[in-house]
Short mmCIF file of C-alpha atoms and ligand atoms in Angstrom, two decimals:
data_model
loop_
_atom_site.label_atom_id
_atom_site.label_comp_id
_atom_site.label_asym_id
_atom_site.label_seq_id
_atom_site.Cartn_x
_atom_site.Cartn_y
_atom_site.Cartn_z
CA MET A 1 12.21 3.74 27.64
CA THR A 2 9.86 6.19 24.91
CA ALA A 3 10.09 5.13 21.57
CA ALA A 4 11.81 7.11 18.72
CA ILE A 5 8.82 8.54 16.47
CA ILE A 6 9.14 7.30 12.85
CA ASP A 7 7.72 10.37 10.50
CA GLY A 8 5.89 9.10 7.45
CA LYS A 9 4.69 12.17 6.24
CA ALA A 10 8.17 12.95 5.79
CA ILE A 11 9.58 10.19 4.11
CA ALA A 12 6.88 10.42 2.02
CA LYS A 13 7.74 13.91 1.25
CA ASP A 14 11.37 12.79 0.76
CA ILE A 15 10.53 10.36 -2.36
CA ARG A 16 7.91 12.48 -3.57
CA ALA A 17 10.57 14.72 -4.49
CA GLU A 18 13.28 12.35 -5.94
CA LEU A 19 9.74 10.79 -8.05
CA LYS A 20 9.59 14.80 -9.44
CA GLU A 21 12.97 15.30 -10.54
CA GLU A 22 12.98 11.45 -12.08
CA ILE A 23 9.53 12.52 -14.03
CA GLU A 24 11.45 15.47 -15.57
CA GLU A 25 13.86 13.40 -16.74
CA LEU A 26 11.73 11.19 -18.28
CA LYS A 27 9.54 13.70 -20.06
CA ALA A 28 12.44 15.66 -21.04
CA ALA A 29 13.02 12.08 -22.64
CA GLY A 30 9.41 12.12 -24.32
CA THR A 31 7.58 9.94 -21.58
CA THR A 32 4.80 11.38 -19.23
CA PRO A 33 4.30 8.42 -16.55
CA GLY A 34 0.32 8.32 -16.96
CA LEU A 35 -1.93 6.93 -14.39
CA ALA A 36 -5.30 6.46 -14.58
CA VAL A 37 -7.74 5.46 -11.82
CA VAL A 38 -11.76 4.05 -12.10
CA ILE A 39 -14.07 4.15 -9.17
CA VAL A 40 -17.19 2.95 -9.16
CA GLY A 41 -20.03 3.95 -6.74
CA GLU A 42 -20.66 6.67 -3.86
CA ASP A 43 -18.93 5.80 -1.23
CA PRO A 44 -17.84 9.08 0.06
CA ALA A 45 -14.44 7.53 1.90
CA SER A 46 -13.31 5.75 -1.40
CA HIS A 47 -13.91 9.29 -3.56
CA THR A 48 -12.06 11.22 -0.65
CA TYR A 49 -8.72 8.17 -1.20
CA VAL A 50 -9.02 8.58 -4.97
CA ASN A 51 -9.17 12.71 -5.09
CA SER A 52 -6.27 12.11 -2.54
CA LYS A 53 -4.47 10.19 -5.35
CA GLU A 54 -5.44 12.64 -8.58
CA LYS A 55 -3.43 15.65 -6.61
CA SER A 56 -0.58 13.99 -4.97
CA SER A 57 0.16 12.79 -8.81
CA LYS A 58 -1.07 16.06 -10.62
CA GLU A 59 1.43 17.39 -7.95
CA ILE A 60 4.99 15.75 -9.01
CA GLY A 61 3.87 15.73 -12.39
CA ILE A 62 2.15 12.42 -13.49
CA HIS A 63 -0.67 12.75 -15.74
CA SER A 64 -3.86 11.69 -14.23
CA GLU A 65 -7.57 10.65 -15.55
CA VAL A 66 -9.69 9.85 -13.26
CA TYR A 67 -12.91 7.79 -14.49
CA ARG A 68 -15.64 8.03 -11.48
CA PHE A 69 -19.03 6.28 -12.93
CA PRO A 70 -22.24 5.55 -10.98
CA ALA A 71 -23.20 2.42 -8.75
CA ASP A 72 -25.17 0.39 -11.77
CA LEU A 73 -21.85 0.34 -13.75
CA THR A 74 -22.17 -2.91 -15.51
CA GLU A 75 -19.13 -5.53 -15.04
CA GLU A 76 -19.05 -5.42 -18.83
CA ALA A 77 -18.92 -2.25 -19.11
CA LEU A 78 -16.26 -1.91 -16.55
CA LEU A 79 -14.00 -4.59 -18.51
CA GLN A 80 -14.08 -2.54 -21.98
CA LYS A 81 -12.73 0.27 -19.97
CA VAL A 82 -10.21 -1.59 -18.61
CA GLU A 83 -9.57 -3.27 -21.94
CA GLU A 84 -9.46 0.70 -23.38
CA LEU A 85 -6.42 1.22 -20.53
CA ASN A 86 -4.55 -1.66 -20.88
CA ASN A 87 -4.33 -0.40 -24.80
CA ASP A 88 -3.89 3.06 -23.86
CA LYS A 89 -0.50 4.22 -24.82
CA ASN A 90 -0.37 7.52 -22.55
CA ILE A 91 -1.60 5.26 -19.63
CA HIS A 92 1.04 3.14 -17.51
CA GLY A 93 -0.39 2.46 -14.58
CA ILE A 94 -4.18 1.16 -13.95
CA LEU A 95 -5.57 1.60 -10.40
CA VAL A 96 -9.61 0.05 -10.03
CA GLN A 97 -10.44 1.53 -6.86
CA LEU A 98 -11.76 -1.47 -4.37
CA PRO A 99 -14.50 -2.30 -3.01
CA LEU A 100 -16.70 -2.49 -6.12
CA PRO A 101 -20.72 -2.90 -6.02
CA LYS A 102 -21.62 -6.73 -5.47
CA HIS A 103 -22.89 -7.04 -8.83
CA ILE A 104 -19.24 -6.28 -10.23
CA SER A 105 -16.22 -9.69 -9.35
CA GLU A 106 -13.46 -7.55 -8.47
CA ASP A 107 -11.74 -10.56 -9.23
CA LYS A 108 -12.40 -10.66 -13.06
CA VAL A 109 -11.82 -7.12 -12.64
CA ILE A 110 -8.24 -7.50 -11.61
CA ASP A 111 -7.47 -10.06 -13.72
CA ALA A 112 -8.16 -7.94 -16.76
CA ILE A 113 -5.72 -5.14 -15.93
CA SER A 114 -2.53 -5.99 -17.94
CA PRO A 115 -0.06 -6.81 -15.29
CA GLU A 116 2.70 -4.65 -16.79
CA LYS A 117 0.16 -1.80 -15.84
CA ASP A 118 -0.51 -2.79 -12.62
CA VAL A 119 0.51 -0.44 -10.36
CA ASP A 120 -1.78 -1.80 -7.12
CA GLY A 121 0.33 -5.07 -7.10
CA PHE A 122 -2.93 -7.11 -7.22
CA HIS A 123 -2.93 -9.01 -10.13
CA PRO A 124 -2.29 -12.99 -9.58
CA VAL A 125 1.09 -12.48 -12.04
CA ASN A 126 2.53 -9.70 -9.76
CA VAL A 127 1.32 -11.90 -6.67
CA GLY A 128 3.08 -14.76 -8.20
CA LYS A 129 6.38 -12.93 -8.89
CA LEU A 130 6.79 -11.21 -5.21
CA VAL A 131 6.09 -15.27 -3.80
CA ILE A 132 8.98 -16.44 -6.10
CA GLY A 133 10.98 -13.19 -5.53
CA LYS A 134 11.21 -11.08 -8.62
CA ASP A 135 10.86 -7.71 -9.34
CA THR A 136 7.35 -6.65 -9.96
CA PHE A 137 4.78 -3.85 -8.46
CA TYR A 138 4.26 -4.43 -4.79
CA SER A 139 0.95 -3.79 -2.70
CA CYS A 140 1.56 -0.12 -1.83
CA THR A 141 1.03 -0.24 1.55
CA PRO A 142 3.40 -3.03 2.64
CA TYR A 143 6.23 -1.67 0.08
CA GLY A 144 5.58 1.84 1.73
CA ILE A 145 6.47 -0.08 5.13
CA MET A 146 9.90 -1.63 3.28
CA LYS A 147 10.86 2.03 1.98
CA MET A 148 10.33 3.25 5.57
CA LEU A 149 12.13 0.81 7.33
CA GLU A 150 14.91 1.49 4.29
CA LYS A 151 15.29 5.09 5.01
CA GLU A 152 15.44 4.91 8.60
CA ASN A 153 18.15 2.32 8.50
CA ILE A 154 16.34 -0.40 9.95
CA SER A 155 17.82 -3.51 8.29
CA LEU A 156 15.52 -7.06 8.43
CA GLU A 157 18.37 -9.17 7.60
CA GLY A 158 18.17 -12.29 10.32
CA ARG A 159 15.49 -10.27 12.20
CA HIS A 160 12.02 -11.99 13.55
CA VAL A 161 9.24 -9.69 11.88
CA VAL A 162 5.33 -10.96 12.97
CA VAL A 163 3.07 -9.81 10.68
CA ILE A 164 -0.72 -9.33 12.54
CA GLY A 165 -3.17 -9.82 9.58
CA ARG A 166 -3.51 -11.73 6.56
CA SER A 167 -5.12 -10.08 3.98
CA ASN A 168 -3.84 -9.74 0.26
CA ILE A 169 -3.24 -6.45 0.25
CA VAL A 170 -1.92 -5.79 3.38
CA GLY A 171 -0.71 -8.86 5.48
CA LYS A 172 0.79 -11.54 3.20
CA PRO A 173 2.48 -8.89 0.98
CA ALA A 174 3.95 -7.65 4.11
CA ALA A 175 5.33 -10.89 5.01
CA LEU A 176 7.21 -11.59 1.94
CA LEU A 177 8.65 -8.50 1.51
CA SER A 178 10.09 -9.03 5.15
CA LEU A 179 11.10 -12.39 3.71
CA MET A 180 12.95 -10.81 0.54
CA ASN A 181 14.96 -8.44 3.06
CA ASN A 182 16.28 -11.82 4.63
CA ALA A 183 13.46 -11.66 7.94
CA THR A 184 12.40 -14.99 9.89
CA VAL A 185 8.85 -13.97 9.67
CA THR A 186 5.77 -15.49 11.45
CA ILE A 187 2.37 -14.76 10.40
CA CYS A 188 -0.22 -14.35 13.28
CA HIS A 189 -4.44 -13.59 12.55
CA SER A 190 -7.84 -13.70 14.31
CA ARG A 191 -7.41 -17.34 14.90
CA THR A 192 -3.82 -17.24 16.15
CA LYS A 193 -3.90 -18.93 19.68
CA ASN A 194 -1.27 -16.66 22.45
CA LEU A 195 -0.85 -13.88 20.50
CA LYS A 196 1.29 -11.99 22.86
CA GLU A 197 3.82 -15.19 23.42
CA VAL A 198 4.25 -14.63 19.55
CA THR A 199 4.53 -10.78 19.53
CA ARG A 200 7.04 -10.53 22.54
CA GLN A 201 9.40 -12.58 20.23
CA ALA A 202 9.08 -10.03 17.65
CA ASP A 203 12.39 -7.73 16.92
CA VAL A 204 9.21 -6.10 14.02
CA VAL A 205 5.33 -5.88 14.82
CA ILE A 206 3.86 -4.99 11.70
CA ALA A 207 0.15 -4.37 12.65
CA ALA A 208 -2.63 -4.45 10.26
CA VAL A 209 -6.12 -6.05 12.02
CA GLY A 210 -8.14 -3.46 11.37
CA ILE A 211 -9.25 -3.09 15.38
CA PRO A 212 -7.99 0.06 17.24
CA ASN A 213 -5.99 -0.17 19.66
CA TYR A 214 -5.50 -3.63 19.66
CA VAL A 215 -1.39 -3.95 20.17
CA THR A 216 -0.36 -2.60 23.35
CA ALA A 217 2.81 -2.55 25.60
CA ASP A 218 2.08 -6.05 26.63
CA HIS A 219 2.56 -7.46 23.55
CA LEU A 220 5.76 -6.06 22.83
CA LYS A 221 9.58 -6.91 23.21
CA PRO A 222 11.31 -3.56 25.24
CA GLY A 223 12.79 -1.78 22.19
CA ALA A 224 10.93 -3.54 19.32
CA ILE A 225 9.75 -1.61 16.16
CA VAL A 226 6.12 -1.34 16.02
CA ILE A 227 4.35 -0.69 12.50
CA ASP A 228 1.24 0.43 12.51
CA VAL A 229 -1.44 -0.13 9.54
CA GLY A 230 -4.47 0.65 11.01
CA ILE A 231 -6.65 3.50 10.09
CA ASN A 232 -9.43 3.40 12.45
CA ARG A 233 -12.23 6.02 14.23
CA ASN A 234 -12.24 5.25 18.20
CA GLU A 235 -15.48 5.54 20.29
CA ASP A 236 -14.91 9.71 19.95
CA GLY A 237 -14.40 9.69 16.02
CA LYS A 238 -10.69 10.48 16.40
CA LEU A 239 -8.35 8.41 14.03
CA CYS A 240 -6.38 5.62 15.55
CA GLY A 241 -4.00 2.77 14.79
CA ASP A 242 -4.19 -0.46 15.47
CA VAL A 243 -1.33 -0.23 17.81
CA ASP A 244 -2.76 1.94 21.33
CA PHE A 245 0.27 4.61 20.94
CA ASN A 246 0.44 5.82 23.73
CA SER A 247 0.99 2.42 25.75
CA ALA A 248 3.09 0.94 22.95
CA LYS A 249 5.78 4.29 22.74
CA GLU A 250 6.69 3.14 26.35
CA THR A 251 8.06 0.02 25.60
CA ALA A 252 8.98 0.23 21.51
CA GLY A 253 12.18 1.30 20.03
CA ALA A 254 10.62 3.17 17.35
CA ILE A 255 6.94 3.53 16.52
CA THR A 256 4.68 4.75 13.68
CA PRO A 257 2.21 7.04 14.75
CA VAL A 258 -1.55 7.33 13.19
CA PRO A 259 -2.14 9.64 11.62
CA GLY A 260 1.32 10.60 9.63
CA GLY A 261 2.97 6.97 9.69
CA VAL A 262 2.03 4.09 7.01
CA GLY A 263 -0.33 6.37 5.79
CA PRO A 264 1.39 8.86 3.79
CA MET A 265 3.40 6.27 2.34
CA THR A 266 0.63 4.06 0.73
CA ILE A 267 -0.16 7.04 -2.29
CA THR A 268 3.65 7.90 -2.64
CA MET A 269 3.75 4.11 -3.24
CA LEU A 270 1.37 4.03 -5.94
CA LEU A 271 3.26 7.22 -7.79
CA TYR A 272 6.56 5.21 -7.64
CA ASN A 273 4.99 2.21 -9.06
CA THR A 274 3.57 4.42 -11.84
CA VAL A 275 6.92 5.90 -12.72
CA LYS A 276 8.92 2.64 -12.74
CA SER A 277 6.35 1.69 -15.06
CA ALA A 278 6.41 4.33 -17.18
CA ARG A 279 10.56 3.90 -16.99
CA ALA A 280 9.98 0.08 -18.15
CA PHE A 281 7.45 1.26 -21.02
CA ALA A 282 9.73 3.83 -22.06
CA ALA A 283 12.84 1.22 -22.33
CA LYS A 284 11.15 -1.08 -24.80
N1 LIG B 301 -9.30 0.76 -1.47
C1 LIG B 301 -8.60 0.69 -0.24
N2 LIG B 301 -7.13 0.41 -0.71
C2 LIG B 301 -6.93 0.15 -1.88
C3 LIG B 301 -5.58 0.30 -2.40
O1 LIG B 301 -4.14 0.10 -2.21
N3 LIG B 301 -6.07 0.03 -4.15
C4 LIG B 301 -6.78 -0.40 -3.81
N4 LIG B 301 -7.50 -0.15 -6.09
N5 LIG B 301 -8.35 0.15 -3.97
C5 LIG B 301 -8.36 0.08 -2.56
#
């Protein structure tokens, strides 16, 4: 069997086109969705992500503000910036790029963002709402996975989803969103014994381990749907996922490639959450 390829790039493009239309309607009614991104320090990968968020926002008509601060910015000054953005009527979404320099508490900063503008879905209030199955802002990468499956007409109802990885940003919310979609869910992680025995029972595997080419055909039940969240570099410096694509595609029923799978969905859902927030503020 050779798996069907789930084209995240094409799905992301469709959603962004839908969002663009929605933004035009919102603008006509007097609201321009606004997203503020704050970055502290010089990490090149983080700057690349932030530039991409800025460009993608502008492309669909979102008002974008980016605040780039040096690594020695104080925690107090960052908290003050967040408070200013909380009170800014033109801003509906606030994202503080992580990681932050060591002298700044990420928890304190996330807690300071108004839950109503927390388009990352990282604030404990929004995480709590996810846990109890309420509509809120969901973390963009796992939410993107859910949208992708929905667009591919892949239902999770009654199916066994095995998530590999338990991070707060991907693994845990991916498991909770799968549960909200009526899946039977197992979370595996670095201490899981006999991983292959568990993943071989999965109808859907969501791989978010951060180890290049970790998941192979051996981990999969024939026909399984494989979602690869990894963005790694192999020994040759080439981009690769957590899934050994060439091996897995012979056993899987459908698979996301890296690049061009989950990746393009993450920023798309950030834009989606920003528009959702603007709509909520406009309705107040
Ligand atoms: N750093 C890497 N990914 C993310 C993300 O999704 N949101 C934020 N705020 N920082 C990140």
